[in-house]
Tab-separated table of C-alpha atoms in Angstrom:
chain	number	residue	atom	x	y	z
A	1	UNK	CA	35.560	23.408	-9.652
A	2	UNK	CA	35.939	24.590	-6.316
A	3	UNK	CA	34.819	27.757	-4.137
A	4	UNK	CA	37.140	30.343	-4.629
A	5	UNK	CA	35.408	33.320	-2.794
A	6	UNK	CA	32.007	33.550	-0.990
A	7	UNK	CA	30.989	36.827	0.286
A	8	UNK	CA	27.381	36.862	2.445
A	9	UNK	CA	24.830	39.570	3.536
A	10	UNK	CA	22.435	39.697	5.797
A	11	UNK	CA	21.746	35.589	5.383
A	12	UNK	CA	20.400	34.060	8.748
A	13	UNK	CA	22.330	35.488	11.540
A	14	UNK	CA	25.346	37.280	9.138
A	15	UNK	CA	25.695	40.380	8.773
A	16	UNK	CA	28.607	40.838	6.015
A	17	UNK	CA	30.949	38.089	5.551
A	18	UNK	CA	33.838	37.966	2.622
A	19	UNK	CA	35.805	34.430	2.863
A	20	UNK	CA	38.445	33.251	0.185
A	21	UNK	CA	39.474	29.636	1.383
A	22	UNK	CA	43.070	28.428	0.900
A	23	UNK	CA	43.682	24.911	1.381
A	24	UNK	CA	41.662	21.640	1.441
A	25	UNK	CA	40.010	22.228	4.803
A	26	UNK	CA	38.225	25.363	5.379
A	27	UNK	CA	37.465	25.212	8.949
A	28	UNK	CA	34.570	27.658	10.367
A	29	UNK	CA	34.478	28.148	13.887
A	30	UNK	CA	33.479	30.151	16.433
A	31	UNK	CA	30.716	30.109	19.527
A	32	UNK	CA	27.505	28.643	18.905
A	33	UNK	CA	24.684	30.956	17.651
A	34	UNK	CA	27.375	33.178	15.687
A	35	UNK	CA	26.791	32.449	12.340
A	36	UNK	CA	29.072	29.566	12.172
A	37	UNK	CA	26.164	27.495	10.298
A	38	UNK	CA	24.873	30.121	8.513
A	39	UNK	CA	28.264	29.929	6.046
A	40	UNK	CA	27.460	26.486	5.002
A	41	UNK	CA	23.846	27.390	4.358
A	42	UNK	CA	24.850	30.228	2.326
A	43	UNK	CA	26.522	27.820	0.135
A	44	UNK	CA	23.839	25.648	-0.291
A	45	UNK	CA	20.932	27.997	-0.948
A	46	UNK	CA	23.268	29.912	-3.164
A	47	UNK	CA	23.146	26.901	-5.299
A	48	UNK	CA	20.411	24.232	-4.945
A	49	UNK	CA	17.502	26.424	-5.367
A	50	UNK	CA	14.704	27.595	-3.597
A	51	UNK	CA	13.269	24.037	-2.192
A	52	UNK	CA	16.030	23.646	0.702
A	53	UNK	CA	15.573	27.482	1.572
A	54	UNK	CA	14.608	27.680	5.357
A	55	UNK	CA	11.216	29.830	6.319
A	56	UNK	CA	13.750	33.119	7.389
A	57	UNK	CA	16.406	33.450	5.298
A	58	UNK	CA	16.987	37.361	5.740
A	59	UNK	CA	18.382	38.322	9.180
A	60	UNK	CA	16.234	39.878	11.607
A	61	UNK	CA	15.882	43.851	10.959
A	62	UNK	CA	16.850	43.290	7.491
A	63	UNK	CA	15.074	43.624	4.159
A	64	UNK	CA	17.439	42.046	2.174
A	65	UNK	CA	20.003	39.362	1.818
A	66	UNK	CA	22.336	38.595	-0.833
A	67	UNK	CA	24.946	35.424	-1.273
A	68	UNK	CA	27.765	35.645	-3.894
A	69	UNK	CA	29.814	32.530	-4.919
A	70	UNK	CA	32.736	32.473	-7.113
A	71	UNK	CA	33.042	28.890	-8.562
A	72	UNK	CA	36.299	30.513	-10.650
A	73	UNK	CA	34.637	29.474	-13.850
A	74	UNK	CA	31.181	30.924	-12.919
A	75	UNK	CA	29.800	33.368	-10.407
A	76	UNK	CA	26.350	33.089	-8.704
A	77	UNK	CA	24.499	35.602	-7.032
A	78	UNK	CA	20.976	34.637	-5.143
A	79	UNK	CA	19.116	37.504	-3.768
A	80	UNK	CA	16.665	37.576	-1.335
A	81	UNK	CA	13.333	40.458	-0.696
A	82	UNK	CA	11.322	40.251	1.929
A	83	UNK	CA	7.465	40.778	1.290
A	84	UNK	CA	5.403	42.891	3.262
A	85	UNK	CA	3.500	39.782	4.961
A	86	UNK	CA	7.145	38.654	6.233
A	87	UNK	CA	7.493	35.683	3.298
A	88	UNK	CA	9.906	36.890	0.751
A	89	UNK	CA	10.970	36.431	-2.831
A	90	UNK	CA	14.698	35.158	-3.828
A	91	UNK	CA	16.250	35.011	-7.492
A	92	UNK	CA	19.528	33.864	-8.928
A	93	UNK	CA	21.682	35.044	-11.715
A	94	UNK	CA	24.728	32.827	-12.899
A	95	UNK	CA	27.227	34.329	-15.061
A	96	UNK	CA	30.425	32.858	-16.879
A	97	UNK	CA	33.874	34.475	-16.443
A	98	UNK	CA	33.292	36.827	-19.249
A	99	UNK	CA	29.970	38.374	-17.849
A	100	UNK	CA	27.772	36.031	-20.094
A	101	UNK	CA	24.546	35.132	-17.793
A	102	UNK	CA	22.968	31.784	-18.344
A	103	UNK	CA	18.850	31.700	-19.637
A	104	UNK	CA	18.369	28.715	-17.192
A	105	UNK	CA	20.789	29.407	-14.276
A	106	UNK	CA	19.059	27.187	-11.761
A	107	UNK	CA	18.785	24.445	-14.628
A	108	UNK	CA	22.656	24.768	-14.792
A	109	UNK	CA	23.756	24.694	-11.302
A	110	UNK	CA	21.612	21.596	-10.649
A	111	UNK	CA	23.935	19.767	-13.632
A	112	UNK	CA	26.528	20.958	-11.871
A	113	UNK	CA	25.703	20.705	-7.974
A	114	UNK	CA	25.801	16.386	-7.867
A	115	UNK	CA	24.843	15.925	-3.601
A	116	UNK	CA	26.459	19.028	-2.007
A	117	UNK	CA	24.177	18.515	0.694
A	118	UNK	CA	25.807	15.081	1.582
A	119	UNK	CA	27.192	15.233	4.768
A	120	UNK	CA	30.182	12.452	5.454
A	121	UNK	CA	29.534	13.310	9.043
A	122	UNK	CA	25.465	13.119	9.207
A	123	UNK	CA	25.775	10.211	7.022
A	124	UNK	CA	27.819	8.200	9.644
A	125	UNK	CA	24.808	8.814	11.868
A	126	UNK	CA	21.987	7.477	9.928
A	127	UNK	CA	20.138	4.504	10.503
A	128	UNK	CA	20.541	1.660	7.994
A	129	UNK	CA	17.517	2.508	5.749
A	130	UNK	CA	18.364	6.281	5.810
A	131	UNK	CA	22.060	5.363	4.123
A	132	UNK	CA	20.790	3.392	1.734
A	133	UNK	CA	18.805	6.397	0.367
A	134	UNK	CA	21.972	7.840	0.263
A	135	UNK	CA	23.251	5.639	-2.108
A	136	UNK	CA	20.488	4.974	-4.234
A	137	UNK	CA	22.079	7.448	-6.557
A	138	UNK	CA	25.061	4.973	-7.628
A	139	UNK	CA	22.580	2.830	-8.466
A	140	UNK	CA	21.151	3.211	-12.280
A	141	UNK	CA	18.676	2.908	-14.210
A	142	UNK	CA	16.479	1.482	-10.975
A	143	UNK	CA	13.695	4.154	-9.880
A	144	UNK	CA	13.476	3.179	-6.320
A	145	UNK	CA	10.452	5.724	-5.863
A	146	UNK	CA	8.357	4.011	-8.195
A	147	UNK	CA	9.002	0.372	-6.965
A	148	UNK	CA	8.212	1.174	-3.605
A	149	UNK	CA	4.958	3.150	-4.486
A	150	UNK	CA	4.486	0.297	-6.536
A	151	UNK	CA	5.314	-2.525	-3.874
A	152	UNK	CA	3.158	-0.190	-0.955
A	153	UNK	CA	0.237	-0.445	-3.766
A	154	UNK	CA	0.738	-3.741	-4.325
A	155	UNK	CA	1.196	-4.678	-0.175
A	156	UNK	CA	-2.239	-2.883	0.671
A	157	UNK	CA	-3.830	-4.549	-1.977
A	158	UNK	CA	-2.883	-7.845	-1.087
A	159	UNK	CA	-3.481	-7.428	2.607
A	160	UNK	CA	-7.088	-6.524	1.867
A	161	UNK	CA	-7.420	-9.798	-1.039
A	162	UNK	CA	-6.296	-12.009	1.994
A	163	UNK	CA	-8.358	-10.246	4.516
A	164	UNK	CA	-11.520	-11.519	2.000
A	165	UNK	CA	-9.955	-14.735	1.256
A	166	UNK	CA	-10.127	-15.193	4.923
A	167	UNK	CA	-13.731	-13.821	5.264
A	168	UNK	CA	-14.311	-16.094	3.031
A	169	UNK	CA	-13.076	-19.110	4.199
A	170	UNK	CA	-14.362	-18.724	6.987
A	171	UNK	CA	-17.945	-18.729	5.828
A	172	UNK	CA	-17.141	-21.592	3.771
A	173	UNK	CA	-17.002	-23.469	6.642
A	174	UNK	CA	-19.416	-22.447	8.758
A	175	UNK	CA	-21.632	-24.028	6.114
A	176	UNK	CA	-22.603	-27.455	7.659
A	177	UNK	CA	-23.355	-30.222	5.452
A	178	UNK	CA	-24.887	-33.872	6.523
A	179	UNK	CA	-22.321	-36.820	5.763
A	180	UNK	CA	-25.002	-39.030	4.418
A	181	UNK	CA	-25.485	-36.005	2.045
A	182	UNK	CA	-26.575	-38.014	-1.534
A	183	UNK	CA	-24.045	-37.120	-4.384
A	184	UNK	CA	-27.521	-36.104	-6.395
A	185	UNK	CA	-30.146	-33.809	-6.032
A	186	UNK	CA	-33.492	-35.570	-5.750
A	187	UNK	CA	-36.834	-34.740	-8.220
A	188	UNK	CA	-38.716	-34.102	-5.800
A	189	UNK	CA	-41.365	-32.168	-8.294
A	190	UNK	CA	-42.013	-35.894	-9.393
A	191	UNK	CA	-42.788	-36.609	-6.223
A	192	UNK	CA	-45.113	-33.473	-5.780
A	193	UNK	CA	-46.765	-34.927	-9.328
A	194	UNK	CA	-46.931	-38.176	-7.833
A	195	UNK	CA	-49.091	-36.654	-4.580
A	196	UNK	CA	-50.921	-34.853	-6.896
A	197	UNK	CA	-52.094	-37.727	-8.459
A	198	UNK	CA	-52.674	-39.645	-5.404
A	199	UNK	CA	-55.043	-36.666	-4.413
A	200	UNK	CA	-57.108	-36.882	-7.240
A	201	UNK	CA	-57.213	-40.495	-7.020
A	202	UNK	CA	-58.208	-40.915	-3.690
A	203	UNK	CA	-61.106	-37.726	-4.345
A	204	UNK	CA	-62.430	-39.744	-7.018
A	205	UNK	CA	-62.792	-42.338	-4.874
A	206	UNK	CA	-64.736	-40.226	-2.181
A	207	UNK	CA	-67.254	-39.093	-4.602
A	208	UNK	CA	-67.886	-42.332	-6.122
A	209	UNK	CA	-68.201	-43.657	-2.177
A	210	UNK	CA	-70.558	-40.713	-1.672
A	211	UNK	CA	-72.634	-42.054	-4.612
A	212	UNK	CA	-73.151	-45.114	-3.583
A	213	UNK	CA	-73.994	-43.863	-0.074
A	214	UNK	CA	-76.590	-41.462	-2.077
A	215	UNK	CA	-77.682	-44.752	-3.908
A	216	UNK	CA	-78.273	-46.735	-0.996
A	217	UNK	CA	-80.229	-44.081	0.562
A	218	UNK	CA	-82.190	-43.889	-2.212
A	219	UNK	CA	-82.900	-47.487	-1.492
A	220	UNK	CA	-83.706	-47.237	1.442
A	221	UNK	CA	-86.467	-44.221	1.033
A	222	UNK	CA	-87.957	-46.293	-2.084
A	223	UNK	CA	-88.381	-49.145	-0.036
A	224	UNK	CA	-90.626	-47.483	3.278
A	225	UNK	CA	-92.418	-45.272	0.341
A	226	UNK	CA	-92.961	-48.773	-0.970
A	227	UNK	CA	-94.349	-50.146	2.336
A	228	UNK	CA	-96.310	-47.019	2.878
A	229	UNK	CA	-98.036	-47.948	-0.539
A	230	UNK	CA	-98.622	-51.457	-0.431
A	231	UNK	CA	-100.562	-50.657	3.181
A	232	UNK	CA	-102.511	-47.998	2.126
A	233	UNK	CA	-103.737	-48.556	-1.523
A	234	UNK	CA	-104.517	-51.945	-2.302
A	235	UNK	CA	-105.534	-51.333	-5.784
A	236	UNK	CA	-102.179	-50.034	-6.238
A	237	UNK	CA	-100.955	-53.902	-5.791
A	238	UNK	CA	-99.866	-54.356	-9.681
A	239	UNK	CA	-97.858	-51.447	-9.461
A	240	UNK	CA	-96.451	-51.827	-5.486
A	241	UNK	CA	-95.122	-55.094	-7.321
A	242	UNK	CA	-93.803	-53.179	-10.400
A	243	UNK	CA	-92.032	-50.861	-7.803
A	244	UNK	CA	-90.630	-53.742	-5.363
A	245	UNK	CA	-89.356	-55.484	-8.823
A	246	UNK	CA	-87.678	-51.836	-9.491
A	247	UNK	CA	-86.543	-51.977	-6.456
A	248	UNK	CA	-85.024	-55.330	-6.524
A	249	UNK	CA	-83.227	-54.574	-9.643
A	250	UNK	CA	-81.395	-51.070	-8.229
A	251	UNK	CA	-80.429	-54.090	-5.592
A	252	UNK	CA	-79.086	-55.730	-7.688
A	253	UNK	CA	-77.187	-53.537	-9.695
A	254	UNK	CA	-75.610	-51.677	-6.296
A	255	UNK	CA	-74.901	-55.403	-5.538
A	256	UNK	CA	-72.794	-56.074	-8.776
A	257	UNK	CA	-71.425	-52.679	-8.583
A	258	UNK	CA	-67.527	-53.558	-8.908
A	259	UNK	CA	-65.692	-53.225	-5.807
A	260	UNK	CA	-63.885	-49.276	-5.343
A	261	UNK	CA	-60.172	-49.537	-5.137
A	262	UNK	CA	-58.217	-48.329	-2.343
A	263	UNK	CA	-56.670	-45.008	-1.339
A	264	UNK	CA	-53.521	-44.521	-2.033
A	265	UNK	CA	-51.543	-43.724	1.274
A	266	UNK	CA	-50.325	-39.714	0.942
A	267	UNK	CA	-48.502	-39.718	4.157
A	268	UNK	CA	-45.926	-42.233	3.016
A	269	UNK	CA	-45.451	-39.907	-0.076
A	270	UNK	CA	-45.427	-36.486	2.097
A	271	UNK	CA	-42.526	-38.313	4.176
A	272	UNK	CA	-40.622	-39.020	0.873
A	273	UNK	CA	-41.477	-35.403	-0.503
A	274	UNK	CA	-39.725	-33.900	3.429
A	275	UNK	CA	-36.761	-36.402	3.189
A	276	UNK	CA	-35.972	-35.425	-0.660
A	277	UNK	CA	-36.589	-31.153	0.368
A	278	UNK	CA	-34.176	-31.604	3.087
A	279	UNK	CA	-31.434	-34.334	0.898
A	280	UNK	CA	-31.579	-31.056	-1.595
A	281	UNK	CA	-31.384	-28.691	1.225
A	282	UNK	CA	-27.962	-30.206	2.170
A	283	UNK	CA	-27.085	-30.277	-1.269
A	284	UNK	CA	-27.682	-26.664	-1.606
A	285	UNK	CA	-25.579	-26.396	1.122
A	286	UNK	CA	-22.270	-28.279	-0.314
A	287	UNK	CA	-23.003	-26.556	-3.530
A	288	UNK	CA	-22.371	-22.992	-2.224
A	289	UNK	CA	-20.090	-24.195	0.543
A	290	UNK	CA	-17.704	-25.379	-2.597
A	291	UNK	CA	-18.851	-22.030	-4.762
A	292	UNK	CA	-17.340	-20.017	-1.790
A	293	UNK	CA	-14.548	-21.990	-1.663
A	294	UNK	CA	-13.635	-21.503	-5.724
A	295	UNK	CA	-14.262	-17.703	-4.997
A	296	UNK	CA	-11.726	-18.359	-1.939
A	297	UNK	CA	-9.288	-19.874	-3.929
A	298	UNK	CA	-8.930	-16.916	-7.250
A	299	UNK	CA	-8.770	-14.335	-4.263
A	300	UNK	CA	-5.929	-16.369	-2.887
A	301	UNK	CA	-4.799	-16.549	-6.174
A	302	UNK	CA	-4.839	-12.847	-6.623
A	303	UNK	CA	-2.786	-12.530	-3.370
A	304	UNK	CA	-0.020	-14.981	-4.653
A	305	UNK	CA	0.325	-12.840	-7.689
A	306	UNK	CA	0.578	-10.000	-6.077
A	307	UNK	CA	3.531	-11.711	-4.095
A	308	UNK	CA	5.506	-12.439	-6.883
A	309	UNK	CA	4.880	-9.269	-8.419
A	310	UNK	CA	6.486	-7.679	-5.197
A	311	UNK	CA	9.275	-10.554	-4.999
A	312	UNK	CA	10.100	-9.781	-8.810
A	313	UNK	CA	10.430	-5.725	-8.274
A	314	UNK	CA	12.383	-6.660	-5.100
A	315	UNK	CA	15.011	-9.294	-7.038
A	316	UNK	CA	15.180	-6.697	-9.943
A	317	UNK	CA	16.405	-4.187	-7.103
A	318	UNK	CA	18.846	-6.153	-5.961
A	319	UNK	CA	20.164	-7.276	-8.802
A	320	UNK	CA	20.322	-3.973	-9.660
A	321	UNK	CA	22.291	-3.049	-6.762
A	322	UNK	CA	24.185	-5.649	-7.016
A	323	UNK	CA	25.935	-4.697	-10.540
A	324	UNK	CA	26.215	-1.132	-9.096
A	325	UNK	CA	30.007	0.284	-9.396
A	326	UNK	CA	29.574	1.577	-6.008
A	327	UNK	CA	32.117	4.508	-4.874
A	328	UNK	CA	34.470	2.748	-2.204
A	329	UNK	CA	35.306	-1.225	-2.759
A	330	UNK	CA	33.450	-3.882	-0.233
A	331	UNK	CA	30.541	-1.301	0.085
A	332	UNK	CA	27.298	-3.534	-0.704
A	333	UNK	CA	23.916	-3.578	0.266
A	334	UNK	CA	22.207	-5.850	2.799
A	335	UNK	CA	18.708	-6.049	4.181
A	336	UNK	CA	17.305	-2.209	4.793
A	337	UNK	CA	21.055	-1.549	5.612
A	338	UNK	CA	24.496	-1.222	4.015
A	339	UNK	CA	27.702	-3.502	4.003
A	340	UNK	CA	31.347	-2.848	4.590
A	341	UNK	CA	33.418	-5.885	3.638
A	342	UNK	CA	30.055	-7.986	4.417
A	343	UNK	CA	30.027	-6.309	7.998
A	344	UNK	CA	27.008	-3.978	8.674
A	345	UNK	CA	28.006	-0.685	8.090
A	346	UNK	CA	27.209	0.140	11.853
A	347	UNK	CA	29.779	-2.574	13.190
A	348	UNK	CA	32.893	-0.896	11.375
A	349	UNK	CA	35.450	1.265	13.354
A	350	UNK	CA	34.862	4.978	13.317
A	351	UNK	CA	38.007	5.754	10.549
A	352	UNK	CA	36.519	3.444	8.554
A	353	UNK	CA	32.827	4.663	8.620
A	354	UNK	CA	34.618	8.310	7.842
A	355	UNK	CA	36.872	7.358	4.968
A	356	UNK	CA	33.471	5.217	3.361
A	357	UNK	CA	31.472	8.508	4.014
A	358	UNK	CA	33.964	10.894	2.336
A	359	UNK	CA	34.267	8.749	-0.344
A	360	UNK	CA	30.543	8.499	-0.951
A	361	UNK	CA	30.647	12.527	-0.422
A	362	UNK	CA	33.650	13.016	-3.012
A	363	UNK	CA	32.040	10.574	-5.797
A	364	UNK	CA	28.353	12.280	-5.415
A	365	UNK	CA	29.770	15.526	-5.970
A	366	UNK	CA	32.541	15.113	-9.267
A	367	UNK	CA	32.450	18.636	-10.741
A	368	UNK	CA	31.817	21.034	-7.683
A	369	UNK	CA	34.756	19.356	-5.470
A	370	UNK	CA	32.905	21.146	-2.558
A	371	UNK	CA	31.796	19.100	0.671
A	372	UNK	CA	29.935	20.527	3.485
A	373	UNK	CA	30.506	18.901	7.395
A	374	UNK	CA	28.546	20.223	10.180
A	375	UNK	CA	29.103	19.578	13.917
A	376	UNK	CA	32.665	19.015	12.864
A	377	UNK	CA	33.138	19.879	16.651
A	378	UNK	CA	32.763	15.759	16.712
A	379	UNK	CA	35.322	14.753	15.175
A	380	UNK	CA	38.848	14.300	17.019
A	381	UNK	CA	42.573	14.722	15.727
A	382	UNK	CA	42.907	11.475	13.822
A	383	UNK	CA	39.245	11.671	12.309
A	384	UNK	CA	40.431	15.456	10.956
A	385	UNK	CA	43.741	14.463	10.084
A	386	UNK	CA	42.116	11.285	8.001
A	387	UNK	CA	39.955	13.922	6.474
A	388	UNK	CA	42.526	16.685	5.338
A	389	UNK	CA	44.445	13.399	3.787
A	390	UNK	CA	41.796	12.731	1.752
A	391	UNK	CA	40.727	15.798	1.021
A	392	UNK	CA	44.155	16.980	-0.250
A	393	UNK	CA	44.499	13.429	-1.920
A	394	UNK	CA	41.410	14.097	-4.251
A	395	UNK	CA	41.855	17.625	-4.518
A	396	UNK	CA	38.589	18.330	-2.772
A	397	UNK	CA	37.531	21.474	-0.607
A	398	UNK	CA	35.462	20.202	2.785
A	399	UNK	CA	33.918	23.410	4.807
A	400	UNK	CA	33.615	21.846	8.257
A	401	UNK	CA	31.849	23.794	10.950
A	402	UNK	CA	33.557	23.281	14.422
A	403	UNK	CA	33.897	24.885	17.867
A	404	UNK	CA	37.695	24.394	17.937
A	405	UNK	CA	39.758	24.527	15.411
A	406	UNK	CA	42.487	21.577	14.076
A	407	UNK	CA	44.427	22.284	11.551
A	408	UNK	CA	44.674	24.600	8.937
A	409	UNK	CA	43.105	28.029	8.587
A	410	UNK	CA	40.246	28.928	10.891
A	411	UNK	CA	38.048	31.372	9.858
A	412	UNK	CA	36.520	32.866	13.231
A	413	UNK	CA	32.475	33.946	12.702
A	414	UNK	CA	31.513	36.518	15.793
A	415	UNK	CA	28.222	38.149	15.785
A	416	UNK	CA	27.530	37.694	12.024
A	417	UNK	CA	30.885	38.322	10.842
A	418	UNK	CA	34.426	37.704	10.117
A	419	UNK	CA	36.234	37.964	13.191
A	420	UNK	CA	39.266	37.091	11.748
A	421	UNK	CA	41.347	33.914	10.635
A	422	UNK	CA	43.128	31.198	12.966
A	423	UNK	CA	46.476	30.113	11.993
A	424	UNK	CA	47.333	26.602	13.184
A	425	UNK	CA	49.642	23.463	12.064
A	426	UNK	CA	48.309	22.454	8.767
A	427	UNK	CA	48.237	18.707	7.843
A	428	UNK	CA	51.388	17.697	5.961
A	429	UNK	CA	51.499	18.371	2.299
């Protein structure tokens, strides 16, 4: 299927423009700012809906535009209103050669369309990544979209795990711990018992030290009020003696009194009770130095899944790729870039980048045999003549916008309209 009459109004800078192509190449030309691009954007808004329509579609002064394509088996006709506030409203109707109209005609022409907008030209110019969006339509059943939202996720998410493993591991060790560490932490709540007990012990001894003292002084007051008796009352004699004999006895019994033990030493056990707080201290310290370090190590292993989660996606690409029936032999992919023969696509000599590029252009596009080439002005003699012969050998129509013409008919666009039609040498039949 193949364009055999588009007729224009009023669509960017045209005014009224009727063209039936004969031939393979349809060559537009004219000066610049004529209209000369506004053909091949007729074609594609007349087909692939209202996403690629530019802001101003209606010409200047205007208040409507209409596009009408005859595809030979079908007919489309887009329409375009402008709205008070300048926007505007467009609709399409798409009707079969007997007048039937289609219930879905934008549903239709996009089964139909394949990559009209695929320019052989443009596509010579891309960078490496930009063609290999190109050709991610000859690849199947792989959604590129979702593995690269899925990789991006995955990317960020793995760049912040390793920025906390690193936070991490860091703080792991900045946590100093003592070589002579022990392995064990130390009771030292026995050793709080233990000085518990040694204060007690040594209180009891106090108080019973304070008794005697309190004994002895007892003594010692019984024994002047004894003195102070025996002077003054003599007839108190009998019971002076009774009281020295008293007296003698408490003597005796202090004497026999069994000997108080010792103190126990507390600073020995207060050393022991520092030494153990800071051997746990230390152990404290190793404990969470090696906690951190476990909590480093599943965030690290987080980030390593993550990896192969992105490594997997990326070998199922390319494997994917890889079994592709691409559209021209020795086209491959390579890293963010695509191959000719092995050679980056770049590196190959100009007829070669064109023939790949038409190639590409005539496989994404197998029912509407229509390509579009704009600034066709750079292409020389042989690059047109390479691209009528292909063109005529696939039974393909290419609309090429140039300043010059080549070969063919040239279809002259001046001020918005069909000036008239170029004969030149065509390319041989």
């Amino acid at each position: 299927m193949k364009i055999v009459q588009l007729q224009a109004e009023n669509v960017k800078r045209l005014k009224a423009v009727e063209i039936s192509p004969e031939g393979h190449i349809v060559e537009i030309t004219g000066r610049n700012g004529q209209g000369k691009s506004s053909v091949l954007d007729a074609i594609w808004w007349a087909l692939a809906g209202t996403t690629h329509i530019q802001a101003v579609p209606i010409r200047k002064g205007e208040n409507e535009a209409r596009i009408r394509l005859d595809l030979g088996e079908i007919k489309v006709v887009r329409t375009f209103r402008k709205r008070e506030d300048q926007t505007f409203t467009t609709s399409i109707a798409v009707e079969s050669t007997d007048g039937a109209r289609y219930p879905s005609p934008q549903r239709m022409l996009d089964g139909l369309l394949g990559a009209l907008s695929f320019d052989p030209l443009a596509f010579t110019r891309m960078d490496g990544k930009a063609q290999m969006e190109a050709l991610k339509r000859f690849v199947p059943g792989v959604d590129f979209e979702a593995i690269e939202k899925a990789n991006k996720a995955d990317f960020d998410r793995r760049t912040d795990v390793n920025r906390q493993a690193k936070a991490l591991r860091a703080q792991a060790s900045g946590i100093v711990v003592p070589d002579d560490a022990p392995a064990e932490r130390i009771d030292d709540a026995a050793l709080v018992a233990e000085m518990e007990q040694a204060g007690e012990h040594n209180a009891l001894i106090e108080r019973r030290r304070a008794g005697r003292e309190a004994a002895a002084a007892e003594v010692k007051r019984l024994d002047a009020e004894a003195e102070r008796i025996r002077g003054e009352i003599a007839v108190l004699t009998d019971r002076l003696r009774d009281a020295e004999g008293s007296a003698d006895q408490k003597r005796g019994q202090l004497a026999s009194a069994e000997t108080l033990p010792k103190p126990i030493d507390t600073a020995a056990l207060r050393e022991r009770i520092a030494d153990a707080g800071r051997a746990n201290a230390a152990i404290a310290r190793r404990e969470e130095r090696a906690r951190i370090e476990a909590q480093a190590a599943e965030v690290e292993a987080q980030s390593a899944a993550l990896t192969k989660g992105i490594e997997e996606r990326v070998t199922a690409k390319r494997e994917a790729i890889a079994k592709a029936e691409l559209p021209v032999p020795g086209l491959g992919f390579g890293n963010d870039e695509i191959l000719l023969d092995g050679v980056p696509f770049d590196q190959a000599s100009s007829a070669e980048q064109l023939r790949t590029s038409v190639a590409i252009a005539m496989a994404a596009n197998p029912k509407l045999r229509v390509i579009r080439v704009q600034d066709g002005s750079l292409l020389d003699e042989e690059a047109m003549r390479i691209l009528a012969e292909m063109a005529q050998a696939a039974d393909y129509q290419v609309w090429i916008e140039r300043v010059g013409v080549s070969g063919g008919v040239a279809i002259v666009i001046e001020d918005g309209a069909v000036k008239g039609a170029v004969q030149v040498a065509q390319a041989a039949e």
